[in-house]
Coordinates of C-alpha atoms in Angstrom, one line a residue:
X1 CA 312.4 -18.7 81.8
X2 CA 309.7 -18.5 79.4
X3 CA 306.2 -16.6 80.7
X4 CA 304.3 -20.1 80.5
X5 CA 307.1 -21.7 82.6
X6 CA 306.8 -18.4 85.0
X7 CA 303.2 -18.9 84.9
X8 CA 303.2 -22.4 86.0
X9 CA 305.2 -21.6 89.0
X10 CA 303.1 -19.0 90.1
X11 CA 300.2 -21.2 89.8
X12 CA 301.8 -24.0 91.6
X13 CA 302.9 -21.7 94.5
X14 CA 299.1 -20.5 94.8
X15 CA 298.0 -24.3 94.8
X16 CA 300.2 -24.6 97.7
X17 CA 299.2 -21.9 99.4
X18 CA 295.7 -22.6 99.0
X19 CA 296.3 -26.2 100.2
X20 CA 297.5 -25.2 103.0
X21 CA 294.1 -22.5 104.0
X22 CA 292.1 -25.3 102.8
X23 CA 293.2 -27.9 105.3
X24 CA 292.1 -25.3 107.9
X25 CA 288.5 -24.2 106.2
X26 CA 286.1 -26.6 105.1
X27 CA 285.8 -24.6 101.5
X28 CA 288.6 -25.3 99.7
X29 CA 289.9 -29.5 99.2
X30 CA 293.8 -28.8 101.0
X31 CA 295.3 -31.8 100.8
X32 CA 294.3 -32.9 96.7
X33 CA 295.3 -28.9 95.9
X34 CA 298.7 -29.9 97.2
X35 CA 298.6 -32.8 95.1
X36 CA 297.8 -31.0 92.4
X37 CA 300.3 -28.2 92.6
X38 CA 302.9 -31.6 92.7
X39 CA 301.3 -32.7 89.4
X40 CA 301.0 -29.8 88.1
X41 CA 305.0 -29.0 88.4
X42 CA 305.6 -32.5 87.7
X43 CA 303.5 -31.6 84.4
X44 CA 306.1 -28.7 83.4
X45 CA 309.3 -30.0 84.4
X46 CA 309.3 -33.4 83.1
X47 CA 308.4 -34.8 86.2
X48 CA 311.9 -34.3 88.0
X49 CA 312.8 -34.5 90.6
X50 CA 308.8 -35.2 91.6
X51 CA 308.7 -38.7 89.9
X52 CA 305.7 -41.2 90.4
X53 CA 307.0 -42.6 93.6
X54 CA 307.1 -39.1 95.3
X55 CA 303.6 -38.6 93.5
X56 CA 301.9 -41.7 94.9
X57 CA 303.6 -40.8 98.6
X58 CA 301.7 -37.2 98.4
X59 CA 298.6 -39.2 97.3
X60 CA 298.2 -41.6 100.0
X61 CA 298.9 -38.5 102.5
X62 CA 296.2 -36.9 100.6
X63 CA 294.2 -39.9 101.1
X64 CA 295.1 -40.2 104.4
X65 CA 293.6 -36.9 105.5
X66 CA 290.8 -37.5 103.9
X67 CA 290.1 -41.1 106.0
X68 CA 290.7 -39.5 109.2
X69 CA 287.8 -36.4 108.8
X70 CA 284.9 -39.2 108.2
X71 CA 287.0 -41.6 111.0
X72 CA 287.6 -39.2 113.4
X73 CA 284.5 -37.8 114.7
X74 CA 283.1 -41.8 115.3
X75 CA 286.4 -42.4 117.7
X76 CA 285.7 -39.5 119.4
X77 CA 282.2 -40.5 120.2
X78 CA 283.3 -43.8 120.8
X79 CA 285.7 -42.5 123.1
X80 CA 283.2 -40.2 124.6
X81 CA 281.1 -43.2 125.6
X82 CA 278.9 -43.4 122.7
X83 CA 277.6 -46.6 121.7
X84 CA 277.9 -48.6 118.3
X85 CA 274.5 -46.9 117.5
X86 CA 276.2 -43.3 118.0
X87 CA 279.6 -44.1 116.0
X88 CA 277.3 -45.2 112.9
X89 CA 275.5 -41.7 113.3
X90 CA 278.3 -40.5 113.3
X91 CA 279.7 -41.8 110.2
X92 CA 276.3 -41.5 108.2
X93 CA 276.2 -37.7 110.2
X94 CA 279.3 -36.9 107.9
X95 CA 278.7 -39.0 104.8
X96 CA 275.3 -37.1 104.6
X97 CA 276.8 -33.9 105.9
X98 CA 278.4 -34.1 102.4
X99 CA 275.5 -32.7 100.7
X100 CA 274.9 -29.5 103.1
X101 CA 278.2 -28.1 102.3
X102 CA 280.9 -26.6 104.7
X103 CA 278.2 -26.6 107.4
X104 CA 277.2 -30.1 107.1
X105 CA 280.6 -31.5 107.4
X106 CA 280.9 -29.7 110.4
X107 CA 277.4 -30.3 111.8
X108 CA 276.5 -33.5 110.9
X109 CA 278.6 -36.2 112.5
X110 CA 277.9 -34.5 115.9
X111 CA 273.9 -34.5 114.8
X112 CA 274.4 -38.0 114.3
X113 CA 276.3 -38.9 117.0
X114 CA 273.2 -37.6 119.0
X115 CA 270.9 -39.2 117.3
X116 CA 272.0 -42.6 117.6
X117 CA 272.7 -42.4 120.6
X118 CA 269.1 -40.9 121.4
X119 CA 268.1 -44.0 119.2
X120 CA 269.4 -46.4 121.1
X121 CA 269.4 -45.2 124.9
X122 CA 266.8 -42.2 124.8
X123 CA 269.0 -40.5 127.7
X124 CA 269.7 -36.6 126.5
X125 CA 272.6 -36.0 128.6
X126 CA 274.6 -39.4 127.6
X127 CA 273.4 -38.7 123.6
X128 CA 275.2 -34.7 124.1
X129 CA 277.9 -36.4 125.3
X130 CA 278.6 -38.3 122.2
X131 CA 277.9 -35.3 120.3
X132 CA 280.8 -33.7 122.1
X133 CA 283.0 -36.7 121.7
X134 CA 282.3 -36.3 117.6
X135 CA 282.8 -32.6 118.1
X136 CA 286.4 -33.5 119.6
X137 CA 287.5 -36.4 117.1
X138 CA 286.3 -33.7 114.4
X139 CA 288.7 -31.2 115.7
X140 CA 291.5 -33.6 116.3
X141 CA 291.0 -34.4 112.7
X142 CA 291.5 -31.1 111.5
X143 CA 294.5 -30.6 113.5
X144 CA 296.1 -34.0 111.8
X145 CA 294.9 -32.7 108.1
X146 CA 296.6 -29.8 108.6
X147 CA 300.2 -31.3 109.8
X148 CA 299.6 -34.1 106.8
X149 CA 298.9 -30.7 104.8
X150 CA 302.0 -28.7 106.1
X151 CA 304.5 -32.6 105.6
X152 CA 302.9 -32.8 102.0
X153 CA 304.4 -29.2 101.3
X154 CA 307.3 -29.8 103.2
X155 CA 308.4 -32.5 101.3
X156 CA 307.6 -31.2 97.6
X157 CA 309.8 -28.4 98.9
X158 CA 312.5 -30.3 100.3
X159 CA 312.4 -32.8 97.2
X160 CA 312.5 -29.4 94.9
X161 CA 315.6 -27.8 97.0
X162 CA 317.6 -31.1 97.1
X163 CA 316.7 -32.4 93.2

């Protein structure tokens, strides 16, 4: 095995690793590293045995993930009682989140949960209920990127073992 080769490997096992810490912390993109470290091996074996199909399987997980941390905290203030008003806070809560870094993906769909349902009732104690309900559809969410975070490694590994 040539050092380039060794090289690869080592990089692709750090990918992995780091896909795995980042579907935990809000610093580091988890499930696209994972992807990466697949296309990445892909890149220096030929693409065998991770072929386009197996590719395109880890991408929609990837995808996947990523769907359920902008859905998941306006279910959970849906289910917490919010109304329509707080679900759109609390999808425009994460989409502007976006731009205030780990903290404001973590802040702002509960912030706007709040405020839309302060918007549209003006009752505090209904309003921080919705917040909690985005708080709990936010952490349910990080609980599902991480198992769609531990399958996607599972299976490049299993696919690598069996060829």
């Amino acid at each position: 095995m040539d050092l380039l080769l060794l090289g690869a490997y080592i990089l692709v096992a750090a990918l992995l690793i780091a896909g795995l810490a980042g579907s935990l912390l809000p610093l580091l993109p988890g499930t696209p590293l994972i992807l990466a470290a697949a296309l990445l091996h892909g890149l220096v074996t030929d693409f065998s045995p991770i072929g386009a199909g197996r590719l395109l399987m880890l991408a929609a997980l990837a995808a996947l993930a990523y769907v359920l941390d902008y859905v998941a905290g306006a279910v959970g203030t849906k289910k917490f009682g919010g109304s329509a008003w707080a679900v759109v806070g609390a999808l425009v809560g994460a989409v502007v989140g976006l731009f205030f870094g780990p903290p404001g993906l973590l802040i702002g769909p509960v912030v706007g949960a709040v405020a839309g349902e302060l918007l549209k009732s003006g009752e505090v104690e209904h309003s921080l209920k919705a917040g909690f309900g985005a708080l709990v559809g936010m952490a349910i969410a990080l609980l599902a990127r991480f198992a769609l975070a531990f399958t996607m490694v599972g299976l490049f590994l299993w696919w690598l073992w069996r060829g």
